[in-house]
Amino acid sequence: RIAHEGIKARAIDLKGYDIPPEMKKAVSEEDIEAAHVAKAQGSIEMKMLDRIDVFLWMSEKEVAALAFPTLKGGFDYLGFTSKDESTLKWCRELFLHYWDRAEPKTEFSLF
């Protein structure tokens, strides 16, 4: 969808992160192909870090998921969602905090 709707996306990956199998199963081949097309068209910009202390998915209108680490080192993935403007502002600032410290990711892989 990203490539077809003109949406721009930014993502920060954890170096060496392997996506859990249950998340891989939830993504269709069509979505994977669309993401590769979007990357080639410049609609997706990716960076990476050695360590990220949050799991965050958001748009300009909604925080889709915000989750924090568990004591065992993974993420709870229960997190929360919000459309509240102060939450959106806080999450934007949090994302930019990590974005500014991340290095460009030259190898593209999603799933």
Short mmCIF file of C-alpha atoms in Angstrom, two decimals, residues 4-59:
data_model
loop_
_atom_site.label_atom_id
_atom_site.label_comp_id
_atom_site.label_asym_id
_atom_site.label_seq_id
_atom_site.Cartn_x
_atom_site.Cartn_y
_atom_site.Cartn_z
CA HIS A 4 0.58 3.00 -4.19
CA GLU A 5 -0.73 5.64 -1.81
CA GLY A 6 2.29 7.94 -1.82
CA ILE A 7 2.86 7.40 1.89
CA LYS A 8 6.35 7.99 3.26
CA ALA A 9 7.57 5.75 6.06
CA ARG A 10 10.60 5.66 8.32
CA ALA A 11 11.76 2.67 10.32
CA ILE A 12 14.52 1.91 12.77
CA ASP A 13 15.63 -1.70 13.00
CA LEU A 14 17.66 -3.32 15.70
CA LYS A 15 20.96 -4.63 14.33
CA GLY A 16 20.75 -8.41 14.08
CA TYR A 17 17.03 -8.49 14.91
CA ASP A 18 15.10 -11.50 13.66
CA ILE A 19 11.37 -10.96 13.28
CA PRO A 20 9.32 -13.46 15.35
CA PRO A 21 7.67 -16.20 13.24
CA GLU A 22 4.16 -15.15 14.32
CA MET A 23 4.77 -11.67 12.92
CA LYS A 24 6.16 -13.08 9.66
CA LYS A 25 3.03 -15.19 9.20
CA ALA A 26 0.81 -12.11 9.52
CA VAL A 27 2.35 -10.38 6.47
CA SER A 28 1.23 -11.32 2.96
CA GLU A 29 3.54 -11.76 0.00
CA GLU A 30 1.71 -8.85 -1.64
CA ASP A 31 2.57 -6.57 1.30
CA ILE A 32 6.20 -7.67 1.23
CA GLU A 33 6.44 -6.93 -2.49
CA ALA A 34 4.74 -3.54 -2.01
CA ALA A 35 7.28 -2.68 0.70
CA HIS A 36 10.18 -3.54 -1.61
CA VAL A 37 8.67 -1.37 -4.35
CA ALA A 38 8.19 1.48 -1.87
CA LYS A 39 11.82 1.19 -0.75
CA ALA A 40 13.01 1.30 -4.36
CA GLN A 41 10.87 4.42 -4.97
CA GLY A 42 12.26 6.14 -1.89
CA SER A 43 9.02 5.96 0.09
CA ILE A 44 10.68 4.02 2.91
CA GLU A 45 13.75 5.25 4.75
CA MET A 46 15.42 2.86 7.15
CA LYS A 47 18.05 3.19 9.85
CA MET A 48 19.41 0.85 12.50
CA LEU A 49 20.71 0.88 16.05
CA ASP A 50 22.56 -1.55 18.30
CA ARG A 51 19.92 -1.10 20.98
CA ILE A 52 16.34 0.17 21.03
CA ASP A 53 14.44 0.34 24.30
CA VAL A 54 10.92 0.57 22.86
CA PHE A 55 8.69 -0.96 20.20
CA LEU A 56 6.77 1.82 18.44
CA TRP A 57 4.45 1.88 15.41
CA MET A 58 2.71 5.14 14.66
CA SER A 59 1.38 7.48 11.99
#
